[in-house]
Amino acid sequence: MNAKPIGPIPPDYAGQPVLHVAGRSASAWAEAGTPLYLYDFGVVAARIARFRTAMPARVALHYAIKGNPFPPLIAAIAAQVDGIDVASAGEMDKALAVMRPADISFAGPGKRDVELEAAVRAGVTLNLESEGEAERALAIGDRLGITPRLAVRVNPDFELRGSGMKMGGRASPFGIDAARVPALVRRLVMAGADWRGFHIYAGSQALSAEAVIETQAATIGLAARLADEAGALPPLVNLGGGFGIPYFPGDVPLDVEAVGAALAGALDRLDTRYAIELGRWLVGEAGIYLARVIDRKESQGETFLVVDGGLHHHLAATGNFGTVVRRNYPVAVAHRMADAAEEVVTIVGPLCTPLDRLADRVALPRAEVGDLIAIFASGAYGASASPQAFLGHPPVREVLAGS
Ligand SMILES: *Cc1c(COP(=O)(O)O)cnc(C)c1O
């Protein structure tokens, strides 16, 4: 039977005969129970170091924690980045445990008054998503007698080409249409708020350096034009992020060095501080989901490996989190990484739904009941982006390695 291709195993693990993470074998990490997410902090730290080398020194690095809000991981990352971006009061509380309030910003539509108030009290910057939200934040600041720290999220009039998720160039619940931004900035300054600048996020999961370079140049141009029209210099311009990672066959890693080199030449249009906010690119390839084979079964000539993990922990790997065509994540039999393929198998989870398919007709060395299956590129949009309560299985274990 014809096998379907799998995505590329991250270079940190690809050459290993037996999967090791932070110097310990996968089976040792799995001893305390499966399924689990294993996050390798060494890989995250190497990403942060690579960003620092590639990017101009003027560009701050923020971690967008919605990609992976596991508290020990946030704490380890916080010690090495310049800011944290959050998208709910729950995330804000996690960030406040590890980062100065002045280096935290809070974006997302539909912030409730209790959330706005919590941010104003804490001194966290609110990335305003509408004029209505701006008025509520100003009123809350007045009532509390605290000057609110307010940035304006702009709905740009362009999008990040080739990105997995586009967030600009169209009607949007995110940000305020660029044409109305100067008036809002003037309003905030007149009202006595501490205006913190612009937040411009144009998309996610981009692998083309050329597309990121083009978007960043357009973002800086837009920020300069809006600053000019508003008659106020933004203290910070958050350029968004959108750096992607390879998941699927044919995906090529983003050339971050090329992005940094181009950005160095574009920053001078505006005399300000800049930030880039990244989730997936920092943590995605550092995460491995490990599940144990519970059963092997045959049906109409096909072999199924039934494992103890599935869609309820890892919705994205089953192709049910924002993908149009289902494709296979990078997957391996953990103790036989270098062995030749012996059979074509479909790997399914324990849920009673045909959607629970972690790998579809992949060629692997033979795996027996009790063996571990590793799904790579699983560090972002995994545990927290999956319907863990669905079907009543236990929640997934998460472990930070190498910190
Ligand atoms: C989701 C999101 C991010 C993180 O995106 P990644 O693709 O994980 O890097 C950053 N900023 C905003 C505003 C977001 O909504």
Short mmCIF file of C-alpha atoms and ligand atoms in Angstrom, two decimals:
data_model
loop_
_atom_site.label_atom_id
_atom_site.label_comp_id
_atom_site.label_asym_id
_atom_site.label_seq_id
_atom_site.Cartn_x
_atom_site.Cartn_y
_atom_site.Cartn_z
CA MET A 1 0.00 0.00 0.00
CA ASN A 2 1.20 3.50 -0.76
CA ALA A 3 2.48 5.45 2.22
CA LYS A 4 1.73 9.13 2.65
CA PRO A 5 4.66 11.44 3.41
CA ILE A 6 5.42 12.76 6.89
CA GLY A 7 6.75 16.17 7.87
CA PRO A 8 10.42 16.80 8.62
CA ILE A 9 11.72 15.72 12.04
CA PRO A 10 13.40 18.79 13.62
CA PRO A 11 17.20 18.77 13.18
CA ASP A 12 17.73 18.60 16.95
CA TYR A 13 16.39 15.02 16.93
CA ALA A 14 16.56 13.81 13.33
CA GLY A 15 19.91 12.02 13.49
CA GLN A 16 19.33 10.05 16.68
CA PRO A 17 18.99 6.24 16.60
CA VAL A 18 17.06 6.25 19.90
CA LEU A 19 15.17 9.44 20.75
CA HIS A 20 16.84 11.35 23.57
CA VAL A 21 15.67 14.66 25.00
CA ALA A 22 18.05 16.70 27.16
CA GLY A 23 20.31 13.66 27.48
CA ARG A 24 17.63 11.19 28.63
CA SER A 25 15.86 8.61 26.53
CA ALA A 26 12.22 9.04 25.62
CA SER A 27 11.38 5.83 27.47
CA ALA A 28 12.97 7.21 30.67
CA TRP A 29 10.92 10.41 30.36
CA ALA A 30 7.79 8.32 29.76
CA GLU A 31 8.28 6.07 32.79
CA ALA A 32 6.05 8.20 35.03
CA GLY A 33 3.16 7.85 32.59
CA THR A 34 1.97 8.43 29.06
CA PRO A 35 0.79 10.28 27.10
CA LEU A 36 2.92 13.33 27.73
CA TYR A 37 4.25 16.51 26.18
CA LEU A 38 7.97 16.91 26.64
CA TYR A 39 9.36 20.43 26.13
CA ASP A 40 13.10 20.69 25.59
CA PHE A 41 14.28 24.02 26.97
CA GLY A 42 17.69 23.66 25.34
CA VAL A 43 15.99 23.94 21.96
CA VAL A 44 14.02 27.02 23.08
CA ALA A 45 17.16 28.70 24.44
CA ALA A 46 18.96 28.03 21.15
CA ARG A 47 16.06 29.69 19.31
CA ILE A 48 16.25 32.76 21.53
CA ALA A 49 20.01 32.98 20.99
CA ARG A 50 19.54 32.64 17.23
CA PHE A 51 16.98 35.47 17.24
CA ARG A 52 19.38 37.73 19.16
CA THR A 53 22.19 37.06 16.70
CA ALA A 54 20.03 37.47 13.61
CA MET A 55 18.04 40.55 14.59
CA PRO A 56 19.15 44.15 15.06
CA ALA A 57 19.83 44.94 18.74
CA ARG A 58 17.03 47.53 18.69
CA VAL A 59 14.41 44.82 18.26
CA ALA A 60 13.05 43.40 21.51
CA LEU A 61 11.84 39.81 21.68
CA HIS A 62 8.46 39.06 23.23
CA TYR A 63 6.96 35.65 23.94
CA ALA A 64 3.29 35.27 22.90
CA ILE A 65 2.21 32.74 25.50
CA LYS A 66 -0.92 31.54 23.78
CA GLY A 67 1.33 29.13 21.84
CA ASN A 68 2.26 27.34 25.04
CA PRO A 69 1.21 28.63 28.48
CA PHE A 70 2.77 25.82 30.57
CA PRO A 71 3.92 27.79 33.66
CA PRO A 72 7.41 26.25 34.08
CA LEU A 73 8.09 26.92 30.40
CA ILE A 74 6.86 30.53 30.65
CA ALA A 75 9.09 31.08 33.67
CA ALA A 76 12.16 29.72 31.90
CA ILE A 77 11.49 31.79 28.78
CA ALA A 78 10.70 34.96 30.76
CA ALA A 79 14.25 35.02 32.10
CA GLN A 80 15.60 35.31 28.54
CA VAL A 81 13.13 37.56 26.66
CA ASP A 82 12.17 41.23 26.94
CA GLY A 83 8.40 40.95 27.22
CA ILE A 84 5.36 38.70 27.26
CA ASP A 85 2.22 39.12 25.18
CA VAL A 86 -1.01 37.74 26.58
CA ALA A 87 -4.55 37.41 25.27
CA SER A 88 -6.68 36.95 28.40
CA ALA A 89 -6.68 37.84 32.09
CA GLY A 90 -5.80 34.22 32.81
CA GLU A 91 -2.68 34.47 30.67
CA MET A 92 -1.93 37.87 32.23
CA ASP A 93 -1.88 36.33 35.71
CA LYS A 94 0.58 33.70 34.51
CA ALA A 95 2.78 36.40 32.96
CA LEU A 96 2.65 38.62 36.06
CA ALA A 97 4.13 35.76 38.08
CA VAL A 98 7.34 35.94 36.04
CA MET A 99 7.62 39.34 34.29
CA ARG A 100 7.50 43.07 35.20
CA PRO A 101 4.04 44.51 34.40
CA ALA A 102 5.63 47.19 32.20
CA ASP A 103 6.91 44.44 29.90
CA ILE A 104 3.55 42.69 29.52
CA SER A 105 0.96 43.59 26.89
CA PHE A 106 -2.58 42.32 26.65
CA ALA A 107 -4.25 41.98 23.23
CA GLY A 108 -7.45 40.31 22.07
CA PRO A 109 -10.98 41.42 21.21
CA GLY A 110 -13.78 41.37 23.76
CA LYS A 111 -11.83 42.27 26.88
CA ARG A 112 -14.35 42.57 29.69
CA ASP A 113 -14.32 45.44 32.17
CA VAL A 114 -12.93 43.19 34.91
CA GLU A 115 -10.05 42.29 32.61
CA LEU A 116 -9.40 45.91 31.64
CA GLU A 117 -9.47 46.89 35.29
CA ALA A 118 -7.07 44.11 36.28
CA ALA A 119 -4.63 45.24 33.58
CA VAL A 120 -4.89 48.95 34.53
CA ARG A 121 -4.36 48.14 38.22
CA ALA A 122 -1.37 45.92 37.43
CA GLY A 123 0.24 48.43 35.05
CA VAL A 124 0.04 46.08 32.08
CA THR A 125 -0.22 47.66 28.60
CA LEU A 126 -3.56 47.13 26.89
CA ASN A 127 -3.44 46.67 23.12
CA LEU A 128 -6.74 48.32 22.28
CA GLU A 129 -8.89 46.49 19.77
CA SER A 130 -11.64 49.10 19.26
CA GLU A 131 -12.64 52.66 20.06
CA GLY A 132 -15.26 51.30 22.45
CA GLU A 133 -12.62 49.40 24.36
CA ALA A 134 -10.49 52.56 24.44
CA GLU A 135 -13.32 54.54 26.06
CA ARG A 136 -13.94 51.82 28.65
CA ALA A 137 -10.24 51.65 29.50
CA LEU A 138 -10.03 55.45 29.88
CA ALA A 139 -13.12 55.47 32.12
CA ILE A 140 -11.66 52.71 34.28
CA GLY A 141 -8.40 54.65 34.59
CA ASP A 142 -10.35 57.75 35.68
CA ARG A 143 -12.37 55.84 38.22
CA LEU A 144 -9.27 54.18 39.72
CA GLY A 145 -7.13 57.30 39.52
CA ILE A 146 -4.49 55.34 37.59
CA THR A 147 -3.04 56.46 34.26
CA PRO A 148 -3.71 53.52 31.93
CA ARG A 149 -0.95 52.25 29.64
CA LEU A 150 -2.59 51.99 26.23
CA ALA A 151 -1.30 50.88 22.84
CA VAL A 152 -3.37 50.76 19.68
CA ARG A 153 -3.68 47.56 17.71
CA VAL A 154 -3.91 48.44 14.05
CA ASN A 155 -5.81 46.39 11.48
CA PRO A 156 -3.28 46.86 8.68
CA ASP A 157 -4.33 47.44 5.11
CA PHE A 158 -2.15 44.51 3.96
CA GLU A 159 -1.64 40.88 4.95
CA LEU A 160 1.28 38.54 5.56
CA ARG A 161 1.56 36.70 2.24
CA GLY A 162 1.64 32.92 2.42
CA SER A 163 0.91 32.83 6.14
CA GLY A 164 -1.16 30.03 7.62
CA MET A 165 -3.53 32.51 9.23
CA LYS A 166 -4.08 35.93 7.77
CA MET A 167 -4.98 38.81 10.00
CA GLY A 168 -4.89 41.92 7.88
CA GLY A 169 -6.04 43.47 4.65
CA ARG A 170 -9.73 42.88 5.30
CA ALA A 171 -12.64 43.45 7.68
CA SER A 172 -11.49 42.09 11.03
CA PRO A 173 -12.46 41.73 14.68
CA PHE A 174 -8.76 42.38 15.46
CA GLY A 175 -7.41 45.89 15.75
CA ILE A 176 -8.72 49.20 14.50
CA ASP A 177 -8.79 50.03 10.79
CA ALA A 178 -5.65 51.99 9.95
CA ALA A 179 -7.56 55.01 8.64
CA ARG A 180 -9.19 55.62 12.06
CA VAL A 181 -6.06 55.12 14.14
CA PRO A 182 -4.61 58.68 14.10
CA ALA A 183 -7.85 60.11 15.54
CA LEU A 184 -7.83 57.51 18.31
CA VAL A 185 -4.20 58.20 19.18
CA ARG A 186 -4.96 61.93 19.48
CA ARG A 187 -7.93 61.09 21.71
CA LEU A 188 -5.77 58.92 24.01
CA VAL A 189 -3.06 61.55 24.30
CA MET A 190 -5.62 64.31 24.99
CA ALA A 191 -7.29 62.17 27.66
CA GLY A 192 -3.98 61.88 29.49
CA ALA A 193 -3.37 58.19 28.93
CA ASP A 194 0.16 56.80 28.74
CA TRP A 195 0.15 56.03 25.03
CA ARG A 196 2.54 53.13 24.45
CA GLY A 197 2.50 52.91 20.64
CA PHE A 198 1.30 50.53 17.97
CA HIS A 199 0.70 46.81 17.73
CA ILE A 200 0.47 45.59 14.13
CA TYR A 201 0.03 41.86 13.58
CA ALA A 202 -0.47 40.68 10.02
CA GLY A 203 -0.45 36.88 10.18
CA SER A 204 1.05 33.65 11.47
CA GLN A 205 3.03 30.54 10.36
CA ALA A 206 4.99 32.19 7.54
CA LEU A 207 7.94 30.24 6.14
CA SER A 208 8.91 32.65 3.37
CA ALA A 209 11.57 35.17 4.41
CA GLU A 210 10.63 37.30 1.44
CA ALA A 211 7.01 37.55 2.65
CA VAL A 212 8.06 38.40 6.21
CA ILE A 213 10.54 41.03 4.97
CA GLU A 214 7.89 42.62 2.77
CA THR A 215 5.36 42.65 5.62
CA GLN A 216 7.80 44.12 8.13
CA ALA A 217 8.74 46.90 5.71
CA ALA A 218 5.06 47.65 5.12
CA THR A 219 4.42 47.56 8.89
CA ILE A 220 7.16 50.08 9.61
CA GLY A 221 5.92 52.27 6.78
CA LEU A 222 2.40 52.14 8.15
CA ALA A 223 3.56 52.94 11.69
CA ALA A 224 5.55 55.93 10.41
CA ARG A 225 2.57 57.23 8.44
CA LEU A 226 0.16 56.82 11.36
CA ALA A 227 2.60 58.49 13.76
CA ASP A 228 2.90 61.38 11.35
CA GLU A 229 -0.86 61.76 10.96
CA ALA A 230 -1.41 61.50 14.71
CA GLY A 231 1.38 63.98 15.41
CA ALA A 232 2.84 61.73 18.11
CA LEU A 233 5.89 59.48 18.23
CA PRO A 234 5.08 55.90 19.34
CA PRO A 235 7.29 54.74 22.24
CA LEU A 236 7.12 51.16 20.90
CA VAL A 237 6.13 49.58 17.61
CA ASN A 238 5.26 45.90 17.98
CA LEU A 239 5.81 44.48 14.49
CA GLY A 240 3.87 41.30 15.17
CA GLY A 241 5.66 38.09 14.30
CA GLY A 242 4.29 35.23 12.33
CA PHE A 243 7.58 33.29 12.07
CA GLY A 244 6.58 29.76 11.10
CA ILE A 245 8.09 26.29 11.57
CA PRO A 246 8.09 23.28 9.22
CA TYR A 247 5.26 20.84 9.93
CA PHE A 248 4.59 19.08 6.66
CA PRO A 249 6.41 17.47 3.74
CA GLY A 250 8.08 20.15 1.65
CA ASP A 251 8.02 22.82 4.38
CA VAL A 252 11.34 24.68 4.47
CA PRO A 253 12.48 26.53 7.64
CA LEU A 254 12.24 30.32 7.70
CA ASP A 255 15.53 32.09 6.94
CA VAL A 256 15.56 34.26 10.06
CA GLU A 257 19.02 35.63 9.28
CA ALA A 258 17.73 37.05 5.99
CA VAL A 259 14.78 38.60 7.85
CA GLY A 260 17.13 40.22 10.38
CA ALA A 261 19.46 41.59 7.72
CA ALA A 262 16.58 43.22 5.83
CA LEU A 263 15.01 44.55 9.01
CA ALA A 264 18.26 46.30 9.97
CA GLY A 265 17.89 48.46 6.89
CA ALA A 266 14.21 49.27 7.44
CA LEU A 267 14.14 50.39 11.08
CA ASP A 268 15.48 53.87 10.56
CA ARG A 269 12.24 55.16 9.09
CA LEU A 270 11.01 55.70 12.63
CA ASP A 271 13.00 56.70 15.71
CA THR A 272 11.47 54.32 18.23
CA ARG A 273 11.85 50.94 19.96
CA TYR A 274 10.61 47.86 18.16
CA ALA A 275 9.42 44.45 19.31
CA ILE A 276 8.67 41.15 17.59
CA GLU A 277 6.26 38.78 19.32
CA LEU A 278 6.71 35.07 18.71
CA GLY A 279 4.97 31.96 19.95
CA ARG A 280 5.29 28.98 17.65
CA TRP A 281 8.80 29.72 16.36
CA LEU A 282 10.22 29.79 19.90
CA VAL A 283 8.56 26.67 21.28
CA GLY A 284 7.04 24.63 18.45
CA GLU A 285 10.00 22.47 17.49
CA ALA A 286 11.02 22.09 21.15
CA GLY A 287 7.95 19.99 21.95
CA ILE A 288 7.41 16.26 21.47
CA TYR A 289 4.18 14.41 22.17
CA LEU A 290 4.81 10.84 23.35
CA ALA A 291 2.09 8.21 23.32
CA ARG A 292 2.28 4.46 23.94
CA VAL A 293 0.95 1.76 21.62
CA ILE A 294 -2.00 0.03 23.30
CA ASP A 295 -3.09 -2.21 20.44
CA ARG A 296 -2.15 -3.28 16.94
CA LYS A 297 -5.00 -4.30 14.71
CA GLU A 298 -5.71 -5.16 11.10
CA SER A 299 -8.77 -4.13 9.15
CA GLN A 300 -9.35 -4.82 5.48
CA GLY A 301 -5.65 -5.05 4.80
CA GLU A 302 -4.67 -1.94 6.77
CA THR A 303 -2.69 -1.89 10.00
CA PHE A 304 -3.77 0.38 12.83
CA LEU A 305 -1.67 1.32 15.83
CA VAL A 306 -3.97 2.43 18.61
CA VAL A 307 -2.12 4.68 21.07
CA ASP A 308 -3.07 6.12 24.44
CA GLY A 309 -2.98 9.74 23.21
CA GLY A 310 -5.02 11.49 20.59
CA LEU A 311 -7.11 14.38 19.39
CA HIS A 312 -8.13 15.39 22.93
CA HIS A 313 -4.48 16.33 23.63
CA HIS A 314 -3.19 17.13 20.18
CA LEU A 315 -5.94 18.46 17.98
CA ALA A 316 -3.47 20.05 15.54
CA ALA A 317 -1.68 16.77 14.71
CA THR A 318 -5.01 15.23 13.74
CA GLY A 319 -5.55 18.06 11.26
CA ASN A 320 -8.53 19.53 13.09
CA PHE A 321 -7.02 22.85 14.24
CA GLY A 322 -7.20 25.34 11.42
CA THR A 323 -6.03 23.19 8.50
CA VAL A 324 -7.90 22.66 5.27
CA VAL A 325 -6.13 19.51 4.06
CA ARG A 326 -5.08 16.85 6.58
CA ARG A 327 -1.34 16.16 6.36
CA ASN A 328 1.01 14.14 8.55
CA TYR A 329 3.09 15.74 11.27
CA PRO A 330 6.64 14.39 11.70
CA VAL A 331 6.29 11.07 13.53
CA ALA A 332 8.64 8.23 14.58
CA VAL A 333 8.88 5.07 16.66
CA ALA A 334 10.91 6.54 19.52
CA HIS A 335 13.50 3.75 19.97
CA ARG A 336 13.84 3.00 16.25
CA MET A 337 14.44 6.44 14.75
CA ALA A 338 17.18 5.30 12.36
CA ASP A 339 15.67 1.97 11.31
CA ALA A 340 14.27 1.39 7.85
CA ALA A 341 10.52 1.43 7.38
CA GLU A 342 8.93 -2.04 7.52
CA GLU A 343 5.23 -1.37 7.31
CA VAL A 344 2.59 1.23 6.55
CA VAL A 345 0.42 2.07 9.54
CA THR A 346 -2.30 4.47 10.55
CA ILE A 347 -1.92 5.76 14.10
CA VAL A 348 -5.16 6.50 15.91
CA GLY A 349 -6.08 7.56 19.43
CA PRO A 350 -8.59 6.08 21.86
CA LEU A 351 -11.50 8.43 21.07
CA CYS A 352 -14.68 7.15 19.45
CA THR A 353 -14.51 9.44 16.45
CA PRO A 354 -12.89 8.95 13.04
CA LEU A 355 -11.30 12.39 13.49
CA ASP A 356 -8.89 10.88 16.05
CA ARG A 357 -6.12 10.05 13.58
CA LEU A 358 -2.61 11.15 14.57
CA ALA A 359 -0.87 9.78 11.46
CA ASP A 360 -2.42 8.54 8.25
CA ARG A 361 -0.75 5.66 6.37
CA VAL A 362 2.84 6.39 7.31
CA ALA A 363 5.83 4.11 6.62
CA LEU A 364 7.57 3.21 9.89
CA PRO A 365 9.68 0.47 11.44
CA ARG A 366 7.42 -2.05 13.16
CA ALA A 367 6.13 -0.88 16.54
CA GLU A 368 4.85 -3.37 19.12
CA VAL A 369 2.33 -2.93 21.90
CA GLY A 370 4.09 -0.96 24.65
CA ASP A 371 6.40 0.99 22.30
CA LEU A 372 6.46 4.77 22.25
CA ILE A 373 5.37 6.87 19.29
CA ALA A 374 6.83 10.39 19.09
CA ILE A 375 5.08 13.24 17.32
CA PHE A 376 7.45 16.13 16.71
CA ALA A 377 6.84 19.88 16.18
CA SER A 378 4.34 19.65 19.02
CA GLY A 379 5.48 22.43 21.37
CA ALA A 380 2.95 25.06 20.24
CA TYR A 381 -0.85 24.90 20.08
CA GLY A 382 -0.87 21.46 21.68
CA ALA A 383 -2.21 20.83 25.16
CA SER A 384 -3.87 24.22 25.64
CA ALA A 385 -5.39 24.21 22.14
CA SER A 386 -7.04 20.79 22.42
CA PRO A 387 -10.43 19.66 23.79
CA GLN A 388 -9.07 17.76 26.78
CA ALA A 389 -12.48 17.15 28.36
CA PHE A 390 -13.85 15.49 25.24
CA LEU A 391 -14.67 11.85 26.07
CA GLY A 392 -13.43 12.02 29.64
CA HIS A 393 -9.88 10.74 29.28
CA PRO A 394 -7.28 12.04 31.77
CA PRO A 395 -5.52 15.34 31.02
CA VAL A 396 -2.10 15.16 29.40
CA ARG A 397 1.09 15.26 31.47
CA GLU A 398 3.51 18.08 30.59
CA VAL A 399 7.20 18.04 31.44
CA LEU A 400 9.89 20.69 30.99
CA ALA A 401 13.27 19.14 30.22
CA GLY A 402 16.67 20.74 30.19
CA SER A 403 15.98 23.98 32.08
C1 LIG B 1 -1.42 34.10 18.09
C2 LIG B 1 -0.72 35.37 18.16
C3 LIG B 1 0.68 35.39 18.26
C4 LIG B 1 1.52 34.15 18.22
O1 LIG B 1 1.52 33.57 16.96
P1 LIG B 1 2.57 32.44 16.60
O2 LIG B 1 2.18 31.98 15.26
O3 LIG B 1 2.43 31.37 17.64
O4 LIG B 1 3.93 33.05 16.66
C5 LIG B 1 1.29 36.61 18.36
N1 LIG B 1 0.58 37.76 18.40
C6 LIG B 1 -0.76 37.78 18.30
C7 LIG B 1 -1.48 39.06 18.34
C8 LIG B 1 -1.46 36.58 18.19
O5 LIG B 1 -2.79 36.62 18.08
#
